[in-house]
């Protein structure tokens, strides 16, 4: 007859000691319209990614600001009217994993685009009515 061991079964565990990694995917050099979609990629080797946040700034210097809502899945709709109006924007993301490790801010922006009302170089097609 087989004897039962007084010891429990062997259980393996993995310790999560590393922060997650994320990045905002490249954007076109110019974007037309007040709203556009940003995409990100994020990964974590152990506990998994909990949340990915977007940071942005208008121009190439100055303070970074956090967008008020995190990425939904891997996309986020950015609206310049909720930010600082039309112009050049730079973006980066940072992620948090399920054991609360936070990714550090990158040294440079992940992506940038210049947001305009209409394509650069276009002219208005509005015509004033002829008055008699």
mmCIF file of the C-alpha atoms, coordinates in Angstrom:
data_MODEL
# 
_entry.id   MODEL 
# 
loop_
_atom_site.group_PDB 
_atom_site.id 
_atom_site.type_symbol 
_atom_site.label_atom_id 
_atom_site.label_alt_id 
_atom_site.label_comp_id 
_atom_site.label_asym_id 
_atom_site.label_entity_id 
_atom_site.label_seq_id 
_atom_site.pdbx_PDB_ins_code 
_atom_site.Cartn_x 
_atom_site.Cartn_y 
_atom_site.Cartn_z 
_atom_site.occupancy 
_atom_site.B_iso_or_equiv 
_atom_site.pdbx_formal_charge 
_atom_site.auth_seq_id 
_atom_site.auth_comp_id 
_atom_site.auth_asym_id 
_atom_site.auth_atom_id 
_atom_site.pdbx_PDB_model_num 
ATOM 1   C CA . UNK A 1 1   ? 0.000   0.000  0.000   1.00 0.00 ? 1   UNK A CA 1 
ATOM 2   C CA . UNK A 1 2   ? 1.119   3.548  -0.740  1.00 0.00 ? 2   UNK A CA 1 
ATOM 3   C CA . UNK A 1 3   ? 1.763   5.857  2.118   1.00 0.00 ? 3   UNK A CA 1 
ATOM 4   C CA . UNK A 1 4   ? 0.659   9.499  2.123   1.00 0.00 ? 4   UNK A CA 1 
ATOM 5   C CA . UNK A 1 5   ? 3.456   11.997 2.726   1.00 0.00 ? 5   UNK A CA 1 
ATOM 6   C CA . UNK A 1 6   ? 3.021   14.327 5.711   1.00 0.00 ? 6   UNK A CA 1 
ATOM 7   C CA . UNK A 1 7   ? 4.409   17.135 3.504   1.00 0.00 ? 7   UNK A CA 1 
ATOM 8   C CA . UNK A 1 8   ? 2.215   19.238 1.278   1.00 0.00 ? 8   UNK A CA 1 
ATOM 9   C CA . UNK A 1 9   ? 2.428   19.233 -2.492  1.00 0.00 ? 9   UNK A CA 1 
ATOM 10  C CA . UNK A 1 10  ? 5.101   21.416 -4.025  1.00 0.00 ? 10  UNK A CA 1 
ATOM 11  C CA . UNK A 1 11  ? 3.769   24.840 -5.033  1.00 0.00 ? 11  UNK A CA 1 
ATOM 12  C CA . UNK A 1 12  ? 5.633   27.160 -7.348  1.00 0.00 ? 12  UNK A CA 1 
ATOM 13  C CA . UNK A 1 13  ? 5.331   30.923 -7.320  1.00 0.00 ? 13  UNK A CA 1 
ATOM 14  C CA . UNK A 1 14  ? 6.848   33.744 -9.311  1.00 0.00 ? 14  UNK A CA 1 
ATOM 15  C CA . UNK A 1 15  ? 7.790   37.033 -7.709  1.00 0.00 ? 15  UNK A CA 1 
ATOM 16  C CA . UNK A 1 16  ? 6.982   40.186 -9.644  1.00 0.00 ? 16  UNK A CA 1 
ATOM 17  C CA . UNK A 1 17  ? 9.924   42.511 -9.121  1.00 0.00 ? 17  UNK A CA 1 
ATOM 18  C CA . UNK A 1 18  ? 9.851   44.471 -12.390 1.00 0.00 ? 18  UNK A CA 1 
ATOM 19  C CA . UNK A 1 19  ? 7.608   47.352 -13.463 1.00 0.00 ? 19  UNK A CA 1 
ATOM 20  C CA . UNK A 1 20  ? 5.517   46.999 -16.627 1.00 0.00 ? 20  UNK A CA 1 
ATOM 21  C CA . UNK A 1 21  ? 6.538   48.568 -19.927 1.00 0.00 ? 21  UNK A CA 1 
ATOM 22  C CA . UNK A 1 22  ? 4.399   50.636 -22.284 1.00 0.00 ? 22  UNK A CA 1 
ATOM 23  C CA . UNK A 1 23  ? 4.621   53.019 -25.191 1.00 0.00 ? 23  UNK A CA 1 
ATOM 24  C CA . UNK A 1 24  ? 2.362   55.197 -27.325 1.00 0.00 ? 24  UNK A CA 1 
ATOM 25  C CA . UNK A 1 25  ? 2.491   54.055 -30.940 1.00 0.00 ? 25  UNK A CA 1 
ATOM 26  C CA . UNK A 1 26  ? 3.786   56.407 -33.642 1.00 0.00 ? 26  UNK A CA 1 
ATOM 27  C CA . UNK A 1 27  ? 1.482   59.111 -35.004 1.00 0.00 ? 27  UNK A CA 1 
ATOM 28  C CA . UNK A 1 28  ? 1.469   60.919 -38.345 1.00 0.00 ? 28  UNK A CA 1 
ATOM 29  C CA . UNK A 1 29  ? 3.408   64.189 -38.353 1.00 0.00 ? 29  UNK A CA 1 
ATOM 30  C CA . UNK A 1 30  ? 0.120   66.093 -38.814 1.00 0.00 ? 30  UNK A CA 1 
ATOM 31  C CA . UNK A 1 31  ? -3.377  65.288 -37.559 1.00 0.00 ? 31  UNK A CA 1 
ATOM 32  C CA . UNK A 1 32  ? -6.476  67.125 -38.765 1.00 0.00 ? 32  UNK A CA 1 
ATOM 33  C CA . UNK A 1 33  ? -9.377  67.674 -36.379 1.00 0.00 ? 33  UNK A CA 1 
ATOM 34  C CA . UNK A 1 34  ? -9.890  68.187 -32.677 1.00 0.00 ? 34  UNK A CA 1 
ATOM 35  C CA . UNK A 1 35  ? -10.159 64.491 -31.766 1.00 0.00 ? 35  UNK A CA 1 
ATOM 36  C CA . UNK A 1 36  ? -8.001  61.544 -32.746 1.00 0.00 ? 36  UNK A CA 1 
ATOM 37  C CA . UNK A 1 37  ? -7.214  58.091 -31.422 1.00 0.00 ? 37  UNK A CA 1 
ATOM 38  C CA . UNK A 1 38  ? -3.964  57.173 -29.716 1.00 0.00 ? 38  UNK A CA 1 
ATOM 39  C CA . UNK A 1 39  ? -2.865  53.562 -29.412 1.00 0.00 ? 39  UNK A CA 1 
ATOM 40  C CA . UNK A 1 40  ? -0.497  52.003 -26.917 1.00 0.00 ? 40  UNK A CA 1 
ATOM 41  C CA . UNK A 1 41  ? 1.276   48.726 -26.284 1.00 0.00 ? 41  UNK A CA 1 
ATOM 42  C CA . UNK A 1 42  ? 1.890   47.519 -22.745 1.00 0.00 ? 42  UNK A CA 1 
ATOM 43  C CA . UNK A 1 43  ? 3.253   44.370 -21.146 1.00 0.00 ? 43  UNK A CA 1 
ATOM 44  C CA . UNK A 1 44  ? 4.276   42.967 -17.785 1.00 0.00 ? 44  UNK A CA 1 
ATOM 45  C CA . UNK A 1 45  ? 6.222   39.746 -17.274 1.00 0.00 ? 45  UNK A CA 1 
ATOM 46  C CA . UNK A 1 46  ? 4.532   38.547 -14.094 1.00 0.00 ? 46  UNK A CA 1 
ATOM 47  C CA . UNK A 1 47  ? 1.365   40.021 -12.575 1.00 0.00 ? 47  UNK A CA 1 
ATOM 48  C CA . UNK A 1 48  ? 0.036   41.672 -15.744 1.00 0.00 ? 48  UNK A CA 1 
ATOM 49  C CA . UNK A 1 49  ? -0.825  45.254 -16.664 1.00 0.00 ? 49  UNK A CA 1 
ATOM 50  C CA . UNK A 1 50  ? -3.583  46.873 -14.609 1.00 0.00 ? 50  UNK A CA 1 
ATOM 51  C CA . UNK A 1 51  ? -3.745  50.401 -16.063 1.00 0.00 ? 51  UNK A CA 1 
ATOM 52  C CA . UNK A 1 52  ? -1.984  52.484 -18.715 1.00 0.00 ? 52  UNK A CA 1 
ATOM 53  C CA . UNK A 1 53  ? -2.010  56.274 -18.399 1.00 0.00 ? 53  UNK A CA 1 
ATOM 54  C CA . UNK A 1 54  ? -1.255  58.925 -21.009 1.00 0.00 ? 54  UNK A CA 1 
ATOM 55  C CA . UNK A 1 55  ? 0.894   61.993 -20.417 1.00 0.00 ? 55  UNK A CA 1 
ATOM 56  C CA . UNK A 1 56  ? 1.002   64.859 -22.899 1.00 0.00 ? 56  UNK A CA 1 
ATOM 57  C CA . UNK A 1 57  ? 2.396   68.310 -23.375 1.00 0.00 ? 57  UNK A CA 1 
ATOM 58  C CA . UNK A 1 58  ? 1.799   71.010 -25.951 1.00 0.00 ? 58  UNK A CA 1 
ATOM 59  C CA . UNK A 1 59  ? 5.060   71.956 -27.615 1.00 0.00 ? 59  UNK A CA 1 
ATOM 60  C CA . UNK A 1 60  ? 8.483   70.456 -27.026 1.00 0.00 ? 60  UNK A CA 1 
ATOM 61  C CA . UNK A 1 61  ? 9.170   71.741 -23.535 1.00 0.00 ? 61  UNK A CA 1 
ATOM 62  C CA . UNK A 1 62  ? 7.239   72.533 -20.425 1.00 0.00 ? 62  UNK A CA 1 
ATOM 63  C CA . UNK A 1 63  ? 5.407   70.419 -17.922 1.00 0.00 ? 63  UNK A CA 1 
ATOM 64  C CA . UNK A 1 64  ? 3.881   67.068 -18.784 1.00 0.00 ? 64  UNK A CA 1 
ATOM 65  C CA . UNK A 1 65  ? 0.213   66.607 -17.839 1.00 0.00 ? 65  UNK A CA 1 
ATOM 66  C CA . UNK A 1 66  ? -1.658  63.391 -17.214 1.00 0.00 ? 66  UNK A CA 1 
ATOM 67  C CA . UNK A 1 67  ? -4.772  62.789 -19.313 1.00 0.00 ? 67  UNK A CA 1 
ATOM 68  C CA . UNK A 1 68  ? -7.773  62.458 -16.934 1.00 0.00 ? 68  UNK A CA 1 
ATOM 69  C CA . UNK A 1 69  ? -8.766  58.982 -18.171 1.00 0.00 ? 69  UNK A CA 1 
ATOM 70  C CA . UNK A 1 70  ? -6.609  55.881 -18.713 1.00 0.00 ? 70  UNK A CA 1 
ATOM 71  C CA . UNK A 1 71  ? -6.346  53.929 -21.945 1.00 0.00 ? 71  UNK A CA 1 
ATOM 72  C CA . UNK A 1 72  ? -9.371  51.689 -22.571 1.00 0.00 ? 72  UNK A CA 1 
ATOM 73  C CA . UNK A 1 73  ? -7.852  48.407 -23.706 1.00 0.00 ? 73  UNK A CA 1 
ATOM 74  C CA . UNK A 1 74  ? -5.179  49.779 -26.049 1.00 0.00 ? 74  UNK A CA 1 
ATOM 75  C CA . UNK A 1 75  ? -6.832  52.977 -27.340 1.00 0.00 ? 75  UNK A CA 1 
ATOM 76  C CA . UNK A 1 76  ? -7.648  56.444 -26.075 1.00 0.00 ? 76  UNK A CA 1 
ATOM 77  C CA . UNK A 1 77  ? -9.500  59.314 -27.778 1.00 0.00 ? 77  UNK A CA 1 
ATOM 78  C CA . UNK A 1 78  ? -7.592  62.575 -27.328 1.00 0.00 ? 78  UNK A CA 1 
ATOM 79  C CA . UNK A 1 79  ? -9.477  65.858 -27.682 1.00 0.00 ? 79  UNK A CA 1 
ATOM 80  C CA . UNK A 1 80  ? -7.468  69.068 -28.006 1.00 0.00 ? 80  UNK A CA 1 
ATOM 81  C CA . UNK A 1 81  ? -10.370 71.048 -26.534 1.00 0.00 ? 81  UNK A CA 1 
ATOM 82  C CA . UNK A 1 82  ? -9.868  69.114 -23.265 1.00 0.00 ? 82  UNK A CA 1 
ATOM 83  C CA . UNK A 1 83  ? -6.139  69.837 -23.476 1.00 0.00 ? 83  UNK A CA 1 
ATOM 84  C CA . UNK A 1 84  ? -4.567  73.089 -24.671 1.00 0.00 ? 84  UNK A CA 1 
ATOM 85  C CA . UNK A 1 85  ? -5.982  73.686 -28.150 1.00 0.00 ? 85  UNK A CA 1 
ATOM 86  C CA . UNK A 1 86  ? -4.434  73.092 -31.554 1.00 0.00 ? 86  UNK A CA 1 
ATOM 87  C CA . UNK A 1 87  ? -0.681  72.772 -32.057 1.00 0.00 ? 87  UNK A CA 1 
ATOM 88  C CA . UNK A 1 88  ? 2.184   70.322 -31.579 1.00 0.00 ? 88  UNK A CA 1 
ATOM 89  C CA . UNK A 1 89  ? 1.600   67.633 -28.939 1.00 0.00 ? 89  UNK A CA 1 
ATOM 90  C CA . UNK A 1 90  ? 4.024   65.097 -27.511 1.00 0.00 ? 90  UNK A CA 1 
ATOM 91  C CA . UNK A 1 91  ? 2.887   61.938 -25.746 1.00 0.00 ? 91  UNK A CA 1 
ATOM 92  C CA . UNK A 1 92  ? 4.178   59.124 -23.585 1.00 0.00 ? 92  UNK A CA 1 
ATOM 93  C CA . UNK A 1 93  ? 2.492   56.429 -21.529 1.00 0.00 ? 93  UNK A CA 1 
ATOM 94  C CA . UNK A 1 94  ? 3.242   54.768 -18.235 1.00 0.00 ? 94  UNK A CA 1 
ATOM 95  C CA . UNK A 1 95  ? 1.760   51.579 -16.875 1.00 0.00 ? 95  UNK A CA 1 
ATOM 96  C CA . UNK A 1 96  ? 0.910   50.112 -13.479 1.00 0.00 ? 96  UNK A CA 1 
ATOM 97  C CA . UNK A 1 97  ? 0.820   46.371 -12.861 1.00 0.00 ? 97  UNK A CA 1 
ATOM 98  C CA . UNK A 1 98  ? -1.345  44.313 -10.507 1.00 0.00 ? 98  UNK A CA 1 
ATOM 99  C CA . UNK A 1 99  ? 1.157   44.544 -7.642  1.00 0.00 ? 99  UNK A CA 1 
ATOM 100 C CA . UNK A 1 100 ? 1.364   48.352 -8.005  1.00 0.00 ? 100 UNK A CA 1 
ATOM 101 C CA . UNK A 1 101 ? 4.735   48.680 -9.723  1.00 0.00 ? 101 UNK A CA 1 
ATOM 102 C CA . UNK A 1 102 ? 4.782   51.902 -11.771 1.00 0.00 ? 102 UNK A CA 1 
ATOM 103 C CA . UNK A 1 103 ? 6.726   52.352 -14.972 1.00 0.00 ? 103 UNK A CA 1 
ATOM 104 C CA . UNK A 1 104 ? 9.100   55.342 -14.925 1.00 0.00 ? 104 UNK A CA 1 
ATOM 105 C CA . UNK A 1 105 ? 8.640   58.186 -17.398 1.00 0.00 ? 105 UNK A CA 1 
ATOM 106 C CA . UNK A 1 106 ? 10.777  57.752 -20.540 1.00 0.00 ? 106 UNK A CA 1 
ATOM 107 C CA . UNK A 1 107 ? 13.546  60.267 -21.299 1.00 0.00 ? 107 UNK A CA 1 
ATOM 108 C CA . UNK A 1 108 ? 11.807  61.303 -24.550 1.00 0.00 ? 108 UNK A CA 1 
ATOM 109 C CA . UNK A 1 109 ? 8.272   61.382 -25.914 1.00 0.00 ? 109 UNK A CA 1 
ATOM 110 C CA . UNK A 1 110 ? 6.981   58.148 -27.455 1.00 0.00 ? 110 UNK A CA 1 
ATOM 111 C CA . UNK A 1 111 ? 5.064   59.990 -30.188 1.00 0.00 ? 111 UNK A CA 1 
ATOM 112 C CA . UNK A 1 112 ? 4.145   63.451 -31.406 1.00 0.00 ? 112 UNK A CA 1 
ATOM 113 C CA . UNK A 1 113 ? 1.849   65.122 -33.922 1.00 0.00 ? 113 UNK A CA 1 
ATOM 114 C CA . UNK A 1 114 ? 0.823   68.615 -34.940 1.00 0.00 ? 114 UNK A CA 1 
ATOM 115 C CA . UNK A 1 115 ? -2.944  68.993 -34.616 1.00 0.00 ? 115 UNK A CA 1 
ATOM 116 C CA . UNK A 1 116 ? -4.606  71.418 -37.033 1.00 0.00 ? 116 UNK A CA 1 
ATOM 117 C CA . UNK A 1 117 ? -8.144  72.469 -37.901 1.00 0.00 ? 117 UNK A CA 1 
ATOM 118 C CA . UNK A 1 118 ? -7.627  71.668 -41.579 1.00 0.00 ? 118 UNK A CA 1 
ATOM 119 C CA . UNK A 1 119 ? -4.727  70.314 -43.654 1.00 0.00 ? 119 UNK A CA 1 
ATOM 120 C CA . UNK A 1 120 ? -1.654  72.525 -43.714 1.00 0.00 ? 120 UNK A CA 1 
ATOM 121 C CA . UNK A 1 121 ? -1.581  74.726 -46.803 1.00 0.00 ? 121 UNK A CA 1 
ATOM 122 C CA . UNK A 1 122 ? -5.304  74.398 -47.527 1.00 0.00 ? 122 UNK A CA 1 
ATOM 123 C CA . UNK A 1 123 ? -7.371  77.460 -48.154 1.00 0.00 ? 123 UNK A CA 1 
ATOM 124 C CA . UNK A 1 124 ? -10.903 78.156 -47.127 1.00 0.00 ? 124 UNK A CA 1 
ATOM 125 C CA . UNK A 1 125 ? -13.607 77.361 -49.644 1.00 0.00 ? 125 UNK A CA 1 
ATOM 126 C CA . UNK A 1 126 ? -16.089 79.744 -48.030 1.00 0.00 ? 126 UNK A CA 1 
ATOM 127 C CA . UNK A 1 127 ? -17.460 82.408 -50.350 1.00 0.00 ? 127 UNK A CA 1 
ATOM 128 C CA . UNK A 1 128 ? -19.265 85.494 -49.238 1.00 0.00 ? 128 UNK A CA 1 
ATOM 129 C CA . UNK A 1 129 ? -22.672 86.022 -50.825 1.00 0.00 ? 129 UNK A CA 1 
ATOM 130 C CA . UNK A 1 130 ? -22.847 88.635 -53.546 1.00 0.00 ? 130 UNK A CA 1 
ATOM 131 C CA . UNK A 1 131 ? -24.617 91.751 -52.310 1.00 0.00 ? 131 UNK A CA 1 
ATOM 132 C CA . UNK A 1 132 ? -26.609 93.834 -54.746 1.00 0.00 ? 132 UNK A CA 1 
# 
